[in-house]
Amino acid sequence: MHYPYQITSYEQYQAEYKRSIDDPAEFWSSVAENFQWRKKWHTTLNWNFTDPKIEWFKGGKLNITENCLDRHLEKSGDMPALIWEPNDPEEHHRIITYRKLHEKVCQFSHVLKNNGVKKGDRVCIYMGMIPELAIAILACARVGAIHSVIFGGFSAQSIADRLYDAQAEFIVTCDGAYRGAKDIPLKSVIDDSLIGNRTVKKVIVATRTRTAVSMIKGRDVWWEDEIKKVETLGLHDFPAEEMDAEDPLFILYTSGSTGKPKGVVHTCGGYMVYTNYTFINVFQYQTGDIHFCTADIGWITGHSYIVYGPLSAGATSLMFEGVPTFPDAGRFWDIVDKFKVNILYTAPTAIRSLMGFGLGPLQGKNLSSLKVLGTVGEPINEEAWHWYDEHVGKHRCPIVDTWWQTETGDCLISNLAGITPAVPSWATLPMPGLQMVLVDENGKELVQEGEETISGNLCIKGPWPGILRTTYGDHERCRTNYFATYPGMYFTGDGALKDKNGFYRITGRVDDVLNVSGHRIGTAELENAINMHAGVVESAVVGYPHDVKGQGIYAYVIYQGSHGQDTHGTADLVRKDIIQTITRIIGAIAKPDKIQFVSGLPKTRSGKIMRRILRKIAEGDLDSVGDTSALLDPAVVDEIKNGKL
Ligand code: PRX
């Protein structure tokens, strides 16, 4: 079956693109009409990028879970909504139909309500990749609460910061999570995050690993006990809260170039319409397809393409608890064969890591069910693209290279599978409704002419329904971060090329944000964490090319602690201490790959660190550090070069 707004030819893409730019409100209104609204909107679009103020489908009333669950019950109630594959292949998988998922979401909505959760409350979710995570998200949306999912790799301190920023009163977590050979003690991390916390009233704990956990009377309750109470009362339905299209749906924290992570806010109506539209068009989803997005729901990719995109389309979404290399590097391929997966969506870093195991793990795997492959999160190098195409897709499956961000909600630049051309390592064309532009450093728009390929900073001229609306509790931060660099435009923070066909190739971040294994890490945030270590005087962090992770983290550290490497020859131990400190402050995902101890950093006379020089050295490009005469202490550059790791 085709959806009424599914693009089925290149010509149609061009026509739809033109229509969407000529009259965005009319275009998105015609898409939005295909959803279930309690009341139709009175104003399709109202916006300016100065405040910024962005409203889509204002006055429209809906609940996103009625679109993700209720509206599929009559026709597809018995169809699998979620397929869950556990970490351990010996454990039984779970298949949850739309009817069952609806019931479970309704029951957990009652649990939330019984525990005091109301419309607008912030609920922090810190769980492993089990179906209860998707259920908790949808139940929050059903009662009108704002969910804020935190990835399981973040530390107690990071959680505490996010709880405070969101003023969250509720947490949903698990005793522990399985990831590969590891058990992660989630509840214990939550307990640490709650020391000194004064806002959280209730913690709901689902059982997964049945690790021993502390349960505090009056605050902590077991998920299963609470569900039993609801079941005893025979409650299987929960009337969904009526939301305005512009009511917040969720907050997701992400790193930027300055300070602490910011809470990106997405709203109910626009996010729903745009997520669904991109899911159907980019992947060319057909009824009955099994969609396997390997991301964690702790990131935006999981929100949009495991939960809201597929479920709003009535699709079957496969959720995997584990990692691609456990119990061996053939796990993804086993899952594809086991469930006859049709669409596989993963990250370049996973592809590169699996390439490292050679072709052995692919031996004997069928993979003939695959129709479409996708990548997301970072630029994909041509070698990885061709490996994916040849050994996984067997040259039969179009690869969609989807470029987008936490702030954009969903995919903005991508080929449409099998419909528009795919070019290795090029994200290619903007989605309908997206007016991308490249600008130079002064904000001057660059115009592509003739055969030339131009290069610039990637900006967007107007709003699309999935754009962030604000950063939680600090609208000014939203303005300065995204809308002030180039007035009148949304600035992505990425650099890009544009060729004669109008295709885009993303070259990577041009701000101080690293992309390590597809995870965003702000250098300022990481430097703050390193500087918290008692012996550290100052530090500077840059990225360098890494074969598997895309970017590795290189930290230059001025260290004067009494356990310093020069006094006691214990440099490695000090490095471990610093890594421990980072793991406490941010989480294990932010560990540097290399830490070089230096006596000074290259600074200008006004005290600014010359990161360009540090980047060149980290990249091993020692001869092109350029002119250093303007530095306060040019000699430090030679010392750093000599000590390069
Ligand atoms: O630099 C771009 C890179 O990931 C950044 C967004 O990170 P995050 O908000 O964590 O979202 C990741 C998942 C959407 C972007 O600014 N990025 C994402 N997709 C691609 C990409 N870089 C190149 N090609 C992509 N397909």
Short mmCIF file of N, CA and C in Angstrom, two decimals, residues 384-469:
data_model
loop_
_atom_site.label_atom_id
_atom_site.label_comp_id
_atom_site.label_asym_id
_atom_site.label_seq_id
_atom_site.Cartn_x
_atom_site.Cartn_y
_atom_site.Cartn_z
N ALA A 384 33.30 2.30 3.62
CA ALA A 384 32.23 1.69 4.43
C ALA A 384 30.94 1.59 3.61
N TRP A 385 30.67 2.62 2.83
CA TRP A 385 29.46 2.64 1.99
C TRP A 385 29.48 1.45 1.03
N HIS A 386 30.63 1.24 0.36
CA HIS A 386 30.71 0.16 -0.62
C HIS A 386 30.65 -1.21 0.04
N TRP A 387 31.24 -1.34 1.22
CA TRP A 387 31.19 -2.61 1.95
C TRP A 387 29.74 -2.96 2.29
N TYR A 388 29.03 -1.96 2.78
CA TYR A 388 27.62 -2.11 3.17
C TYR A 388 26.80 -2.51 1.94
N ASP A 389 27.05 -1.83 0.83
CA ASP A 389 26.33 -2.07 -0.42
C ASP A 389 26.61 -3.49 -0.94
N GLU A 390 27.89 -3.87 -0.92
CA GLU A 390 28.26 -5.15 -1.52
C GLU A 390 27.93 -6.34 -0.62
N HIS A 391 28.34 -6.27 0.63
CA HIS A 391 28.25 -7.46 1.47
C HIS A 391 26.94 -7.58 2.24
N VAL A 392 26.28 -6.47 2.47
CA VAL A 392 25.00 -6.55 3.20
C VAL A 392 23.84 -6.41 2.20
N GLY A 393 23.90 -5.38 1.38
CA GLY A 393 22.80 -5.15 0.43
C GLY A 393 22.92 -5.94 -0.85
N LYS A 394 24.08 -6.58 -1.07
CA LYS A 394 24.34 -7.38 -2.28
C LYS A 394 23.97 -6.60 -3.54
N HIS A 395 24.26 -5.33 -3.52
CA HIS A 395 23.97 -4.41 -4.64
C HIS A 395 22.48 -4.35 -5.01
N ARG A 396 21.63 -4.89 -4.16
CA ARG A 396 20.19 -4.90 -4.48
C ARG A 396 19.44 -3.81 -3.74
N CYS A 397 20.05 -3.31 -2.65
CA CYS A 397 19.29 -2.45 -1.73
C CYS A 397 19.79 -1.01 -1.81
N PRO A 398 18.91 -0.07 -2.11
CA PRO A 398 19.37 1.32 -2.04
C PRO A 398 19.81 1.67 -0.62
N ILE A 399 20.86 2.49 -0.53
CA ILE A 399 21.32 2.95 0.79
C ILE A 399 20.88 4.40 0.95
N VAL A 400 20.15 4.70 2.02
CA VAL A 400 19.82 6.10 2.28
C VAL A 400 20.81 6.65 3.31
N ASP A 401 21.44 7.76 2.95
CA ASP A 401 22.38 8.43 3.85
C ASP A 401 21.62 9.62 4.42
N THR A 402 21.15 9.47 5.65
CA THR A 402 20.21 10.45 6.20
C THR A 402 20.94 11.44 7.10
N TRP A 403 20.89 12.70 6.73
CA TRP A 403 21.53 13.73 7.56
C TRP A 403 20.45 14.46 8.36
N TRP A 404 20.69 14.56 9.65
CA TRP A 404 19.79 15.33 10.51
C TRP A 404 20.39 15.48 11.88
N GLN A 405 19.62 16.04 12.83
CA GLN A 405 20.13 16.38 14.15
C GLN A 405 19.02 16.25 15.20
N THR A 406 19.44 16.18 16.46
CA THR A 406 18.46 16.16 17.55
C THR A 406 17.49 17.34 17.39
N GLU A 407 18.03 18.47 17.01
CA GLU A 407 17.21 19.69 16.91
C GLU A 407 16.26 19.66 15.73
N THR A 408 16.59 18.90 14.70
CA THR A 408 15.74 18.92 13.51
C THR A 408 14.60 17.90 13.62
N GLY A 409 14.66 17.06 14.65
CA GLY A 409 13.58 16.10 14.92
C GLY A 409 13.69 14.86 14.06
N ASP A 410 13.87 15.05 12.79
CA ASP A 410 13.90 13.95 11.83
C ASP A 410 14.81 14.33 10.69
N CYS A 411 14.83 13.44 9.73
CA CYS A 411 15.74 13.55 8.61
C CYS A 411 15.45 14.77 7.72
N LEU A 412 16.49 15.51 7.38
CA LEU A 412 16.32 16.70 6.52
C LEU A 412 16.93 16.55 5.14
N ILE A 413 18.08 15.88 5.06
CA ILE A 413 18.69 15.66 3.75
C ILE A 413 18.92 14.17 3.60
N SER A 414 18.39 13.60 2.54
CA SER A 414 18.61 12.17 2.28
C SER A 414 18.05 11.84 0.91
N ASN A 415 18.65 10.84 0.28
CA ASN A 415 17.99 10.29 -0.89
C ASN A 415 16.77 9.50 -0.40
N LEU A 416 15.79 9.31 -1.27
CA LEU A 416 14.62 8.50 -0.94
C LEU A 416 14.88 7.13 -1.57
N ALA A 417 14.78 6.08 -0.77
CA ALA A 417 15.25 4.75 -1.19
C ALA A 417 14.68 4.32 -2.54
N GLY A 418 15.57 4.18 -3.50
CA GLY A 418 15.16 3.67 -4.80
C GLY A 418 14.42 4.68 -5.66
N ILE A 419 14.19 5.88 -5.14
CA ILE A 419 13.38 6.88 -5.85
C ILE A 419 14.27 8.01 -6.37
N THR A 420 15.14 8.52 -5.49
CA THR A 420 16.08 9.56 -5.94
C THR A 420 17.49 8.95 -5.88
N PRO A 421 18.44 9.49 -6.65
CA PRO A 421 19.73 8.82 -6.77
C PRO A 421 20.51 8.75 -5.45
N ALA A 422 21.27 7.67 -5.30
CA ALA A 422 22.17 7.52 -4.15
C ALA A 422 23.59 7.74 -4.65
N VAL A 423 24.37 8.50 -3.89
CA VAL A 423 25.77 8.72 -4.25
C VAL A 423 26.59 8.42 -2.99
N PRO A 424 27.57 7.51 -3.09
CA PRO A 424 28.32 7.16 -1.88
C PRO A 424 28.87 8.38 -1.16
N SER A 425 28.59 8.44 0.12
CA SER A 425 29.02 9.48 1.05
C SER A 425 28.39 10.86 0.79
N TRP A 426 27.36 10.91 -0.01
CA TRP A 426 26.59 12.14 -0.19
C TRP A 426 25.18 11.91 0.37
N ALA A 427 24.73 12.84 1.21
CA ALA A 427 23.36 12.73 1.73
C ALA A 427 22.36 13.12 0.63
N THR A 428 22.84 13.81 -0.36
CA THR A 428 22.12 14.23 -1.59
C THR A 428 21.08 15.33 -1.38
N LEU A 429 19.78 15.02 -1.50
CA LEU A 429 18.79 16.08 -1.68
C LEU A 429 17.98 16.39 -0.40
N PRO A 430 17.59 17.68 -0.27
CA PRO A 430 16.76 18.03 0.89
C PRO A 430 15.37 17.42 0.78
N MET A 431 14.77 17.15 1.91
CA MET A 431 13.38 16.69 1.95
C MET A 431 12.48 17.84 1.49
N PRO A 432 11.29 17.52 0.99
CA PRO A 432 10.34 18.59 0.69
C PRO A 432 10.20 19.53 1.90
N GLY A 433 10.05 20.79 1.61
CA GLY A 433 9.86 21.76 2.69
C GLY A 433 11.16 22.36 3.21
N LEU A 434 12.30 21.82 2.77
CA LEU A 434 13.58 22.26 3.34
C LEU A 434 14.36 23.14 2.37
N GLN A 435 14.55 24.39 2.76
CA GLN A 435 15.34 25.30 1.94
C GLN A 435 16.72 25.43 2.52
N MET A 436 17.63 24.56 2.09
CA MET A 436 18.99 24.57 2.60
C MET A 436 19.76 25.66 1.86
N VAL A 437 20.72 26.28 2.58
CA VAL A 437 21.63 27.21 1.92
C VAL A 437 23.02 27.03 2.51
N LEU A 438 24.03 27.32 1.68
CA LEU A 438 25.40 27.36 2.19
C LEU A 438 25.80 28.82 2.28
N VAL A 439 26.44 29.18 3.39
CA VAL A 439 26.87 30.58 3.56
C VAL A 439 28.35 30.60 3.89
N ASP A 440 28.98 31.75 3.62
CA ASP A 440 30.38 31.88 4.04
C ASP A 440 30.41 32.37 5.48
N GLU A 441 31.61 32.64 6.00
CA GLU A 441 31.71 32.98 7.43
C GLU A 441 30.96 34.24 7.81
N ASN A 442 30.74 35.11 6.81
CA ASN A 442 30.01 36.34 7.11
C ASN A 442 28.51 36.21 6.88
N GLY A 443 28.09 35.02 6.56
CA GLY A 443 26.65 34.81 6.38
C GLY A 443 26.20 35.10 4.96
N LYS A 444 27.15 35.33 4.07
CA LYS A 444 26.77 35.61 2.67
C LYS A 444 26.40 34.30 2.00
N GLU A 445 25.24 34.32 1.35
CA GLU A 445 24.78 33.10 0.71
C GLU A 445 25.65 32.76 -0.49
N LEU A 446 26.08 31.51 -0.60
CA LEU A 446 26.92 31.09 -1.72
C LEU A 446 26.01 30.48 -2.78
N VAL A 447 26.24 30.86 -4.00
CA VAL A 447 25.37 30.36 -5.07
C VAL A 447 26.16 29.39 -5.94
N GLN A 448 25.60 28.23 -6.13
CA GLN A 448 26.26 27.22 -6.95
C GLN A 448 25.99 27.56 -8.42
N GLU A 449 27.06 27.58 -9.21
CA GLU A 449 26.88 27.91 -10.63
C GLU A 449 27.64 26.92 -11.49
N GLY A 450 27.11 26.63 -12.66
CA GLY A 450 27.79 25.76 -13.62
C GLY A 450 28.15 24.42 -13.02
N GLU A 451 29.39 24.00 -13.30
CA GLU A 451 29.84 22.66 -12.88
C GLU A 451 30.43 22.65 -11.48
N GLU A 452 30.65 23.86 -10.92
CA GLU A 452 31.44 23.91 -9.68
C GLU A 452 30.71 23.29 -8.48
N THR A 453 31.53 22.80 -7.56
CA THR A 453 31.00 22.33 -6.28
C THR A 453 31.38 23.39 -5.25
N ILE A 454 30.40 23.87 -4.50
CA ILE A 454 30.71 24.93 -3.52
C ILE A 454 30.75 24.34 -2.12
N SER A 455 31.40 25.08 -1.23
CA SER A 455 31.58 24.60 0.14
C SER A 455 31.25 25.73 1.11
N GLY A 456 30.48 25.44 2.15
CA GLY A 456 30.15 26.49 3.11
C GLY A 456 29.50 25.94 4.35
N ASN A 457 28.97 26.85 5.15
CA ASN A 457 28.29 26.45 6.38
C ASN A 457 26.80 26.23 6.07
N LEU A 458 26.30 25.13 6.57
CA LEU A 458 24.95 24.71 6.18
C LEU A 458 23.88 25.39 7.06
N CYS A 459 22.99 26.11 6.39
CA CYS A 459 21.90 26.81 7.10
C CYS A 459 20.57 26.47 6.45
N ILE A 460 19.49 26.83 7.14
CA ILE A 460 18.16 26.55 6.61
C ILE A 460 17.33 27.82 6.71
N LYS A 461 16.60 28.10 5.63
CA LYS A 461 15.92 29.40 5.54
C LYS A 461 14.57 29.48 6.25
N GLY A 462 13.85 28.41 6.32
CA GLY A 462 12.52 28.54 6.95
C GLY A 462 12.22 27.31 7.79
N PRO A 463 11.08 27.29 8.47
CA PRO A 463 10.79 26.18 9.38
C PRO A 463 10.13 25.00 8.69
N TRP A 464 10.37 23.83 9.20
CA TRP A 464 9.67 22.61 8.81
C TRP A 464 8.97 22.11 10.07
N PRO A 465 7.99 21.21 9.98
CA PRO A 465 7.19 20.91 11.17
C PRO A 465 7.98 20.30 12.33
N GLY A 466 9.12 19.63 12.03
CA GLY A 466 9.84 18.93 13.10
C GLY A 466 10.92 19.75 13.78
N ILE A 467 11.08 21.02 13.44
CA ILE A 467 12.17 21.83 14.03
C ILE A 467 11.96 22.01 15.54
N LEU A 468 13.05 22.10 16.30
CA LEU A 468 12.91 22.36 17.74
C LEU A 468 12.18 23.68 17.95
N ARG A 469 11.49 23.80 19.07
CA ARG A 469 10.76 25.04 19.35
C ARG A 469 11.51 25.92 20.33
#
